Coordinates of C-alpha atoms in Angstrom, one line a residue:
Chain A
M110 CA 41.1 196.3 320.1
L111 CA 39.9 195.3 316.7
I112 CA 37.8 196.8 313.9
S113 CA 35.3 194.6 312.1
I114 CA 33.5 195.9 309.0
D115 CA 30.9 194.1 306.9
I116 CA 30.0 195.4 303.5
G117 CA 26.4 194.3 302.8
S118 CA 24.5 194.9 299.6
T119 CA 22.6 197.8 301.2
W120 CA 24.5 198.8 304.3
T121 CA 28.2 198.9 305.3
K122 CA 28.4 198.2 309.0
G123 CA 31.3 198.4 311.4
A124 CA 32.2 197.9 315.0
L125 CA 35.2 198.7 317.2
F126 CA 35.6 195.9 319.8
T127 CA 37.8 195.6 322.8
V128 CA 38.7 192.2 324.3
R129 CA 37.8 192.2 327.9
E130 CA 37.4 189.2 330.3
G131 CA 37.1 186.7 327.5
K132 CA 34.5 188.7 325.6
L133 CA 34.4 191.2 322.8
V134 CA 32.8 194.4 324.0
V135 CA 31.4 196.9 321.5
E136 CA 33.0 200.3 322.0
N137 CA 31.5 201.9 318.9
R138 CA 29.1 200.9 316.1
E139 CA 28.8 202.7 312.8
T140 CA 26.6 202.2 309.7
T141 CA 26.5 203.9 306.3
A142 CA 24.9 203.1 302.9
T143 CA 27.0 200.8 300.8
T144 CA 28.7 202.6 297.9
T145 CA 28.1 200.0 295.2
D146 CA 30.3 201.5 292.5
D147 CA 33.4 201.7 294.7
L148 CA 32.9 199.7 297.9
S149 CA 36.0 201.1 299.4
I150 CA 34.4 204.6 299.8
G151 CA 31.8 203.4 302.3
F152 CA 34.4 201.1 303.9
R153 CA 36.9 204.0 304.4
E154 CA 34.2 206.2 305.9
I155 CA 33.3 203.6 308.5
L156 CA 36.9 202.8 309.1
G157 CA 37.7 206.5 309.6
R158 CA 34.8 206.9 312.1
L159 CA 35.8 203.8 314.1
R160 CA 39.5 204.8 314.2
L161 CA 38.6 208.1 315.9
T162 CA 37.9 206.1 319.1
A163 CA 40.6 203.4 318.6
Y164 CA 44.1 203.7 320.0
G165 CA 47.3 201.9 319.1
E166 CA 47.6 199.3 316.3
T167 CA 44.1 198.0 315.6
P168 CA 43.7 195.1 313.2
V169 CA 40.9 195.5 310.7
L170 CA 38.8 192.5 309.5
C171 CA 36.5 192.8 306.6
S172 CA 33.7 190.7 305.1
S173 CA 31.6 191.4 302.1
S174 CA 28.4 190.2 300.6
A175 CA 28.0 193.0 298.2
H176 CA 27.0 192.0 294.6
G177 CA 25.6 188.8 295.9
G178 CA 29.0 187.2 296.5
L179 CA 30.7 184.5 294.6
K180 CA 28.6 183.1 291.7
I181 CA 28.9 179.3 291.5
T182 CA 27.4 176.9 288.9
A183 CA 27.2 173.3 290.3
I184 CA 27.2 170.2 288.1
G185 CA 26.5 166.7 289.4
I186 CA 24.9 163.5 288.2
V187 CA 22.0 162.5 290.4
P188 CA 20.2 165.5 291.9
D189 CA 19.9 164.0 295.4
L190 CA 23.5 162.6 295.5
T191 CA 26.5 164.3 293.9
L192 CA 24.6 167.4 292.9
E193 CA 23.3 167.8 296.4
S194 CA 26.9 167.4 297.8
A195 CA 28.1 170.0 295.3
R196 CA 25.4 172.4 296.5
L197 CA 26.5 171.8 300.1
A198 CA 30.1 172.6 299.2
A199 CA 29.1 175.8 297.3
L200 CA 26.8 177.1 300.0
S201 CA 29.0 176.4 302.9
A202 CA 31.8 178.3 301.1
G203 CA 29.5 181.3 301.2
G204 CA 28.8 181.2 297.5
K205 CA 25.7 182.0 295.5
L206 CA 24.4 179.2 293.4
T207 CA 23.4 180.6 290.0
K208 CA 22.3 177.3 288.6
A209 CA 22.6 173.6 289.2
Y210 CA 22.8 170.9 286.5
S211 CA 22.3 167.1 286.8
Y212 CA 23.2 164.2 284.4
R213 CA 24.5 165.2 281.0
L214 CA 25.0 168.8 279.9
N215 CA 23.9 169.8 276.4
S216 CA 24.9 172.7 274.2
T217 CA 22.0 174.8 275.5
D218 CA 23.2 174.3 279.1
I219 CA 26.7 175.4 278.1
R220 CA 25.4 178.5 276.5
E221 CA 23.3 179.3 279.6
I222 CA 26.3 178.8 281.8
E223 CA 28.4 181.1 279.6
A224 CA 25.7 183.7 279.7
S225 CA 25.4 183.6 283.5
Q226 CA 29.2 184.3 283.9
P227 CA 29.9 182.3 287.0
D228 CA 33.0 182.9 289.0
I229 CA 33.4 179.1 289.5
V230 CA 32.0 176.1 287.8
L231 CA 32.0 173.2 290.3
L232 CA 32.1 169.9 288.3
T233 CA 31.3 166.8 290.3
G234 CA 29.8 163.4 289.8
G235 CA 30.5 159.8 290.7
T236 CA 31.7 158.2 293.9
D237 CA 35.4 157.2 293.9
G238 CA 35.6 154.3 291.5
G239 CA 32.1 155.0 290.3
N240 CA 30.5 156.6 287.3
R241 CA 32.8 157.8 284.5
S242 CA 30.7 158.5 281.4
Y243 CA 28.7 161.5 282.6
I244 CA 31.8 163.2 284.0
L245 CA 33.9 162.7 280.8
H246 CA 31.0 164.0 278.7
N247 CA 30.4 167.1 280.8
A248 CA 34.2 167.8 281.0
E249 CA 34.4 167.6 277.2
L250 CA 31.5 170.0 276.7
L251 CA 33.1 172.5 279.2
S252 CA 36.4 172.2 277.4
K253 CA 34.7 173.4 274.2
S254 CA 32.9 176.3 275.9
N255 CA 34.0 179.9 276.0
L256 CA 34.2 179.9 279.8
D257 CA 37.3 181.4 281.2
C258 CA 36.4 181.2 284.9
T259 CA 37.8 178.7 287.3
I260 CA 36.6 175.2 286.9
L261 CA 36.8 173.2 290.1
Y262 CA 36.7 169.4 289.7
G263 CA 35.4 167.6 292.8
G264 CA 34.2 164.3 291.4
N265 CA 35.2 160.7 291.0
R266 CA 38.9 160.5 292.0
D267 CA 39.7 157.9 289.3
L268 CA 39.1 160.5 286.7
Q269 CA 41.3 163.4 288.0
D270 CA 43.9 162.8 285.3
D271 CA 41.4 162.4 282.5
V272 CA 39.7 165.6 283.6
R273 CA 43.0 167.4 283.8
N274 CA 43.8 166.3 280.2
I275 CA 40.4 167.3 278.9
L276 CA 40.4 170.7 280.5
I277 CA 44.0 171.5 279.9
R278 CA 43.3 174.9 278.4
K279 CA 41.0 176.0 281.2
K280 CA 41.7 177.3 284.7
L281 CA 41.3 174.0 286.4
L282 CA 41.6 173.3 290.1
I283 CA 41.1 169.8 291.6
A284 CA 39.7 169.0 295.1
A285 CA 38.8 165.8 296.8
N286 CA 35.5 164.2 295.7
V287 CA 32.5 165.8 297.4
L288 CA 30.9 162.4 297.6
P289 CA 33.7 159.7 297.8
D290 CA 31.1 157.1 298.9
L291 CA 27.4 157.3 299.2
N292 CA 27.4 157.4 303.0
N293 CA 30.0 160.1 303.5
P294 CA 29.6 163.5 301.8
S295 CA 32.9 165.3 302.1
P296 CA 32.4 168.9 300.9
Q297 CA 35.2 170.4 303.1
E298 CA 38.1 170.4 300.6
A299 CA 36.0 171.8 297.7
R300 CA 34.7 174.4 300.1
D301 CA 38.2 175.5 301.0
V302 CA 39.3 175.8 297.4
I303 CA 36.2 177.8 296.6
R304 CA 37.0 180.2 299.4
E305 CA 40.6 180.6 298.3
T306 CA 39.4 181.3 294.8
F307 CA 37.0 183.9 296.1
M308 CA 39.9 185.7 297.9
S309 CA 42.1 185.7 294.8
T310 CA 39.7 186.5 292.0
I311 CA 36.7 188.4 293.4
I312 CA 38.8 191.3 294.8
Q313 CA 39.5 192.6 291.3
G314 CA 37.3 195.6 290.7
K315 CA 34.7 197.5 292.7
G316 CA 37.4 199.0 294.9
L317 CA 38.1 195.8 296.8
Q318 CA 41.8 195.9 295.9
S319 CA 42.3 199.1 297.9
I320 CA 40.6 197.4 300.9
V321 CA 43.1 194.6 300.6
E322 CA 45.9 197.3 300.7
L323 CA 44.3 198.9 303.8
T324 CA 43.6 195.7 305.8
G325 CA 46.4 193.4 304.5
S326 CA 43.9 190.6 303.5
A327 CA 41.0 190.1 301.1
P328 CA 37.5 190.4 302.5
V329 CA 35.9 187.1 303.2
P330 CA 32.4 186.3 301.9
T331 CA 30.0 187.2 304.8
P332 CA 28.1 183.9 304.6
A333 CA 31.4 182.0 304.9
A334 CA 32.3 184.0 308.0
V335 CA 28.8 183.3 309.5
F336 CA 29.1 179.6 308.6
D337 CA 32.4 179.4 310.5
Y338 CA 30.9 181.4 313.4
V339 CA 28.1 178.9 313.7
T340 CA 30.8 176.2 313.8
H341 CA 32.6 178.0 316.7
L342 CA 29.4 178.6 318.6
D343 CA 28.6 174.9 318.2
R344 CA 32.2 173.9 319.3
E345 CA 32.0 176.2 322.4
K346 CA 28.6 174.8 323.2
T347 CA 27.2 178.3 323.5
F348 CA 23.6 177.1 323.3
E349 CA 22.1 174.1 324.9
G350 CA 21.2 171.7 322.1
D351 CA 20.7 172.5 318.5
F352 CA 20.4 176.0 317.2
S353 CA 19.8 178.0 314.1
F354 CA 20.2 181.5 312.6
I355 CA 17.7 183.0 310.1
D356 CA 19.2 185.8 308.2
M357 CA 16.5 187.4 306.1
G358 CA 17.5 190.2 303.8
G359 CA 15.9 192.0 300.8
A360 CA 17.0 189.5 298.3
T361 CA 17.6 186.2 300.0
T362 CA 16.8 184.3 303.2
D363 CA 19.7 182.3 304.6
Y364 CA 19.1 179.5 307.1
Y365 CA 22.1 178.2 309.1
S366 CA 21.7 175.3 311.6
A367 CA 23.8 173.2 313.9
V368 CA 22.0 169.9 314.3
S369 CA 23.3 166.8 316.0
P370 CA 22.2 163.5 314.4
V371 CA 19.3 161.7 316.2
S372 CA 19.5 158.0 315.6
T373 CA 17.2 155.4 317.1
D374 CA 16.2 152.0 315.6
K375 CA 12.8 153.6 315.0
V376 CA 14.1 156.0 312.4
I377 CA 15.1 154.9 308.9
R378 CA 17.1 157.6 307.3
K379 CA 16.9 158.3 303.5
G380 CA 19.2 160.4 301.3
I381 CA 22.8 161.5 301.9
K382 CA 24.0 162.1 305.5
E383 CA 23.2 165.5 306.9
P384 CA 26.3 167.6 307.9
R385 CA 26.4 169.0 311.4
I386 CA 26.5 172.6 310.2
K387 CA 24.4 173.5 307.2
R388 CA 23.6 176.7 305.3
S389 CA 20.8 176.9 302.8
V390 CA 19.9 180.0 300.8
E391 CA 16.5 180.8 299.4
G392 CA 17.1 183.1 296.5
D393 CA 13.4 183.7 295.9
L394 CA 12.5 184.6 299.5
G395 CA 13.2 188.1 300.7
M396 CA 11.7 191.3 301.9
R397 CA 12.4 193.6 299.0
V398 CA 14.1 192.6 295.7
S399 CA 12.6 189.1 296.1
A400 CA 9.1 190.2 297.4
L401 CA 7.4 189.2 294.2
S402 CA 9.3 186.0 293.6
A403 CA 8.4 185.0 297.2
M404 CA 4.7 185.5 296.4
E405 CA 5.1 183.5 293.2
S406 CA 6.7 180.6 295.1
D407 CA 3.3 179.8 296.7
R408 CA 0.7 182.4 295.7
M409 CA -2.3 180.5 296.8
T410 CA -1.1 180.0 300.4
L411 CA 0.0 183.6 300.7
E412 CA -3.2 185.0 299.3
A413 CA -5.3 182.8 301.6
E414 CA -3.1 184.0 304.6
A415 CA -3.7 187.7 303.6
E416 CA -7.4 187.2 303.4
S417 CA -7.6 185.4 306.7
R418 CA -5.9 188.4 308.2
G419 CA -8.4 190.8 306.7
L420 CA -5.9 192.4 304.4
N421 CA -6.9 193.8 301.1
L422 CA -5.4 191.5 298.4
D423 CA -5.0 194.1 295.7
D424 CA -3.3 196.6 298.1
F425 CA -1.0 193.8 299.3
L426 CA 0.0 192.8 295.7
D427 CA 0.6 196.5 294.9
Y428 CA 2.7 196.8 298.0
L429 CA 4.8 193.8 297.0
K430 CA 5.3 195.2 293.5
K431 CA 6.3 198.6 295.0
V432 CA 8.9 197.3 297.4
S433 CA 10.5 194.9 295.0
T434 CA 11.9 197.9 293.2
M435 CA 12.6 200.0 296.2
T436 CA 15.2 198.1 298.1
E437 CA 15.5 200.5 301.0
Y438 CA 11.8 201.1 301.5
I439 CA 10.5 201.4 305.1
P440 CA 6.7 201.0 305.7
V441 CA 5.0 204.2 306.5
D442 CA 1.7 203.2 308.1
A443 CA 0.1 200.4 310.1
E444 CA -1.2 198.6 307.0
E445 CA 2.2 198.5 305.3
K446 CA 3.7 197.2 308.5
R447 CA 1.1 194.4 308.5
F448 CA 2.0 193.6 304.8
D449 CA 5.7 193.4 305.8
A450 CA 4.9 191.2 308.8
L451 CA 3.0 188.8 306.6
L452 CA 5.7 188.6 304.0
A453 CA 8.4 188.1 306.7
G454 CA 6.4 185.3 308.3
F455 CA 5.9 183.7 304.9
C456 CA 9.6 183.9 304.1
T457 CA 10.8 182.6 307.5
A458 CA 8.3 179.7 307.5
N459 CA 9.1 178.7 304.0
A460 CA 12.9 179.0 304.5
T461 CA 12.5 176.7 307.5
T462 CA 10.4 174.2 305.6
R463 CA 12.9 174.0 302.8
H464 CA 15.9 173.8 305.2
G465 CA 14.3 171.0 307.1
G466 CA 13.3 167.5 306.1
T467 CA 10.2 165.4 306.5
R468 CA 9.2 162.1 307.9
R469 CA 6.3 159.6 307.7
E470 CA 5.2 156.9 310.0
I471 CA 5.2 153.3 308.9
Y472 CA 4.0 150.2 310.6
T473 CA 6.4 147.3 310.7
T474 CA 6.3 143.8 312.2
S475 CA 8.1 145.2 315.2
G476 CA 5.9 148.3 315.8
S477 CA 5.8 151.7 314.2
A478 CA 8.9 153.5 312.8
F479 CA 9.6 156.7 310.9
V480 CA 11.1 157.1 307.4
E481 CA 13.1 160.4 307.6
T482 CA 14.3 162.4 304.6
G483 CA 16.4 165.5 304.9
R484 CA 17.4 167.5 308.0
N485 CA 15.6 167.0 311.4
L486 CA 15.2 170.4 313.0
K487 CA 12.9 169.2 315.8
N488 CA 15.6 169.4 318.5
I489 CA 16.4 173.1 317.7
K490 CA 16.1 174.8 321.1
T491 CA 17.3 178.3 320.0
I492 CA 16.4 180.3 316.9
I493 CA 18.1 183.6 316.3
G494 CA 16.7 186.2 313.9
T495 CA 19.2 188.4 312.1
G496 CA 19.4 190.6 309.0
G497 CA 17.9 194.1 308.8
Y498 CA 14.2 193.2 309.3
L499 CA 14.4 190.4 311.9
A500 CA 17.1 192.3 313.9
A501 CA 14.7 195.2 314.2
L502 CA 11.5 193.1 314.7
D503 CA 10.5 193.0 318.3
D504 CA 8.6 189.8 317.8
D505 CA 8.9 186.1 316.9
P506 CA 7.9 185.8 313.2
F507 CA 6.8 182.1 313.7
R508 CA 4.3 183.1 316.3
H509 CA 2.2 184.8 313.6
Y510 CA 3.1 182.5 310.8
P511 CA 3.8 179.0 312.1
V512 CA 5.6 176.5 309.9
P513 CA 3.0 174.1 308.6
A514 CA 2.8 170.7 310.3
V515 CA 2.6 168.6 307.2
T516 CA 3.4 168.8 303.5
I517 CA 0.8 168.6 300.8
E518 CA 1.7 164.9 300.5
G519 CA 0.8 164.5 304.2
E520 CA 4.4 164.0 305.5
E521 CA 5.3 165.6 308.8
I522 CA 7.6 168.6 308.5
L523 CA 10.6 168.3 310.9
S524 CA 10.6 171.9 312.1
P525 CA 11.6 173.2 315.6
A526 CA 9.2 172.0 318.2
E527 CA 10.0 173.8 321.4
Y528 CA 12.4 176.7 321.1
R529 CA 13.4 180.1 322.4
Y530 CA 13.5 182.9 319.9
F531 CA 16.1 185.7 320.1
R532 CA 16.8 188.6 317.9
D533 CA 20.1 190.1 317.1
H534 CA 18.9 193.5 318.1
R535 CA 22.2 195.3 317.4
Y536 CA 22.7 193.4 314.1
L537 CA 26.1 192.2 315.3
I538 CA 26.2 188.7 314.0
P539 CA 28.2 189.5 310.8
L540 CA 30.6 191.7 312.7
L541 CA 31.1 189.1 315.4
A542 CA 31.5 186.4 312.8
N543 CA 34.2 188.5 311.2
A544 CA 35.9 189.1 314.5
A545 CA 35.8 185.3 315.2
R546 CA 38.6 184.9 312.6
L547 CA 41.0 186.4 315.2
Y548 CA 39.1 185.7 318.4
P549 CA 36.9 182.6 318.0
K550 CA 36.4 181.9 321.7
E551 CA 35.7 185.5 322.6
A552 CA 33.4 186.0 319.7
A553 CA 31.4 182.9 320.6
A554 CA 31.1 184.1 324.2
S555 CA 29.9 187.5 323.1
L556 CA 26.8 186.5 321.2
K557 CA 24.4 185.7 324.0
P558 CA 24.8 189.0 325.9
N559 CA 23.9 190.8 322.7
L560 CA 20.7 189.0 322.0
T561 CA 17.2 189.9 323.1
E562 CA 14.8 187.1 323.9
I563 CA 11.2 187.5 322.6
K564 CA 9.0 186.1 325.3
D565 CA 5.2 185.5 325.3
Chain B
M86 CA 38.3 138.0 293.1
C87 CA 35.7 140.0 291.3
K88 CA 35.9 143.6 292.6
K89 CA 32.9 144.9 290.6
T90 CA 30.4 147.2 292.3
I91 CA 26.9 145.9 293.1
V92 CA 24.0 147.7 294.8
L93 CA 22.0 145.8 297.5
G94 CA 18.8 146.7 299.3
V95 CA 15.3 145.6 300.5
I96 CA 12.7 147.2 298.2
G97 CA 9.5 149.0 299.1
S98 CA 8.2 149.4 302.6
D99 CA 9.9 146.3 303.8
C100 CA 11.9 146.6 307.0
H101 CA 13.5 143.1 307.2
A102 CA 17.1 143.9 308.0
V103 CA 18.8 140.7 309.0
G104 CA 19.0 138.9 305.6
N105 CA 20.2 142.2 304.1
K106 CA 23.1 142.3 306.5
I107 CA 24.0 138.6 305.7
L108 CA 23.9 139.3 302.0
D109 CA 26.1 142.4 302.5
K110 CA 28.7 140.3 304.4
F111 CA 28.5 137.4 302.0
Y112 CA 29.0 139.4 298.8
S113 CA 31.7 141.6 300.4
D114 CA 33.6 138.5 301.5
A115 CA 33.3 137.2 298.0
G116 CA 35.2 140.4 296.8
F117 CA 32.4 142.6 295.5
N118 CA 32.3 146.3 296.3
V119 CA 28.8 146.2 298.0
I120 CA 26.8 149.4 298.2
N121 CA 24.2 148.4 300.7
L122 CA 21.2 150.7 300.9
G123 CA 19.6 148.8 303.7
V124 CA 15.8 148.5 304.1
M125 CA 12.9 150.4 302.6
V126 CA 14.6 151.3 299.4
S127 CA 12.6 152.8 296.5
Q128 CA 13.3 151.9 292.8
D129 CA 14.8 155.3 292.2
E130 CA 17.2 155.0 295.2
F131 CA 18.5 151.8 293.7
I132 CA 18.9 153.5 290.3
D133 CA 20.4 156.7 291.7
S134 CA 23.0 154.8 293.6
A135 CA 23.9 152.5 290.7
I136 CA 24.4 155.5 288.5
E137 CA 26.7 157.4 290.9
T138 CA 28.7 154.3 291.9
G139 CA 29.0 152.8 288.4
A140 CA 27.5 149.6 289.7
E141 CA 26.9 146.7 287.2
A142 CA 24.2 144.8 289.1
I143 CA 21.3 145.6 291.5
L144 CA 20.3 142.9 294.0
V145 CA 16.8 143.4 295.2
S146 CA 15.4 141.7 298.2
S147 CA 11.8 141.5 299.4
L148 CA 10.4 139.5 302.3
Y149 CA 7.1 140.9 303.3
G150 CA 4.9 139.6 300.5
H151 CA 4.4 142.8 298.5
G152 CA 7.4 142.1 296.3
E153 CA 5.4 141.8 293.1
I154 CA 3.9 145.3 293.4
D155 CA 7.2 146.8 294.5
C156 CA 9.3 145.2 291.8
M157 CA 6.9 145.9 288.9
G158 CA 8.3 148.3 286.3
F159 CA 11.8 148.3 287.7
R160 CA 13.5 147.0 284.5
E161 CA 11.7 149.7 282.5
R162 CA 12.6 152.4 284.9
C163 CA 16.3 151.3 284.8
T164 CA 16.2 151.5 281.0
E165 CA 14.5 154.8 281.0
R166 CA 17.1 156.3 283.3
G167 CA 20.1 155.0 281.3
L168 CA 20.9 151.7 283.0
E169 CA 19.8 149.5 280.0
D170 CA 22.6 147.0 280.6
I171 CA 22.3 146.6 284.4
V172 CA 22.0 143.1 285.8
L173 CA 19.0 142.6 288.0
H174 CA 18.7 139.9 290.6
V175 CA 15.7 139.5 292.9
G176 CA 15.1 137.2 295.8
G177 CA 13.2 136.5 299.0
N178 CA 9.6 135.8 299.9
L179 CA 8.4 137.4 296.7
V180 CA 4.7 136.8 296.7
V181 CA 1.9 136.3 299.3
G182 CA 0.6 132.9 299.9
K183 CA 1.5 129.6 298.4
M184 CA 2.5 130.0 294.8
D185 CA 4.4 127.4 292.8
K186 CA 8.1 128.2 292.7
A187 CA 8.3 127.9 288.9
R188 CA 5.4 130.3 288.5
I189 CA 7.1 132.8 290.7
V190 CA 10.4 132.6 288.7
E191 CA 8.5 132.9 285.5
K192 CA 6.5 135.9 286.7
F193 CA 9.6 137.9 287.8
K194 CA 11.6 136.9 284.7
E195 CA 8.8 138.3 282.6
M196 CA 9.3 141.6 284.6
G197 CA 12.9 141.7 283.4
Y198 CA 14.9 140.2 286.3
D199 CA 17.9 138.2 285.1
R200 CA 17.8 135.9 288.2
V201 CA 14.9 135.1 290.6
Y202 CA 15.6 133.3 293.9
T203 CA 13.2 131.8 296.4
P204 CA 14.1 131.4 300.1
D205 CA 15.4 127.9 299.8
V206 CA 18.2 128.8 297.4
D207 CA 21.9 128.1 298.3
L208 CA 23.7 131.5 298.4
Q209 CA 26.7 129.9 296.6
I210 CA 24.5 129.4 293.6
C211 CA 23.5 133.1 293.7
L212 CA 27.2 134.0 293.8
E213 CA 28.2 131.8 290.9
E214 CA 25.3 133.1 288.8
L215 CA 26.2 136.7 289.6
R216 CA 29.8 136.1 288.6
A217 CA 28.6 134.5 285.4
D218 CA 26.3 137.5 284.6
L219 CA 29.0 140.0 285.3
K220 CA 31.6 137.8 283.5
C221 CA 34.1 137.9 286.3

């Protein structure tokens, strides 16, 4: 038996699992409101309830995404190269990107970073043997700042000693370069260091220390657990072909995908190589706290959609304003449900567009070919909706709000073409992801039986 | 041997890949650290890569006849993005139709390219001139 507890920003969820015939079977499932001032209160309550039905020595695994997780500021040189690699490392570690800076920092940037109080500053730049000047400049400015958080250097390897000397008075950690050469992003080591830092620094305060005493280990960031879970599911070939998770919450929409590279002579790839597993986080797309920022991200389109559905625009805007301050609000009538459905469709479609890439057709002397930028999601055969709203929604959000076929510039959007949509109706994914730390195979085998397919 | 880093690629919407691979092998064998971006490379991709890799020269190829349009403004863009000292070489079938070789060289030099090569050039000369430009 094992107990898995996930402390979310709104709800603390837990499950008691038994291991039976290679699967994890849910014996008990409990939920309570997250106690934000002292997270251990809600945690203890769930633990107490689950222990009533447990017997013997039961290991307890805990993940937490309360307070938005680990705040990371990423610094790189070129936005599409080292900064993008730094973003990949930060997001795959389960972090929350507060801000990203390219090229040379200035004193205003430094003040902004100081004010945002990140847990980690990830300083990158240059391939191995590559650029020196930007990195030395940025390290100098960081050394003169008031920052007392961890600074993780994951840039040009040649400069590790220089950076160590410049940042001698800071809490400096060094990882392998996130982009050692242009063709091979390598965010793994930086990601692992970020996770270790999360474990050792984030647990101070908010009652997390007493959770460590109860469970024997620090809670892992929920997105990091889910990221690893996607990796296990991919390794175990749980789904046929590529698959993705959309985790839409009140504040953010997370998109995880496992995508195998498609290479033919007819495709010319641009930009850095896409990793097999990727997480992207849309901090402006969400059902409650981010309802207004979601609208602001593309007001014209959303208003046009609302009108085409015969919704009253003023009422819709009032609704978005209302729910953005009431994080636990549940719609009371049919109209409010339609507002929520529109917002949900808008968020999932946009999260998909941003996670995925684009391509355009060109004509060459040897026939037509495609120039492809970003991630190709066309071969995704399975999409799983999770997070409070999508777990409860007995529908496929894309059916009512399809991802647009082309961008404003006329490029084809590489979104899933033919797929099956499932919902995580018991909202088990974070709990299974957590349990996968002890039972990766069993947790991977237990997902499918707990999903509900939405059929036409 | 000169181990300096150079960026190589075929500019614009040009898909000619064979010459690009030959140049990659040739300059790598000569000791350079070649960052080959392949075909259909935009001006910004050349510049982005040169910034991150600390490259000292960009070697631009064009074969399909639109070289003049694709190559225009490249020197200015390099300067604007902080690569004011970068060495720029360009070569290939740079313009459509029959144009006098001297006129082509003049045209591209005016655009700010340090060396301009037409298809009949001996690669050994390109190599020697690159070494001279990079002082190595």
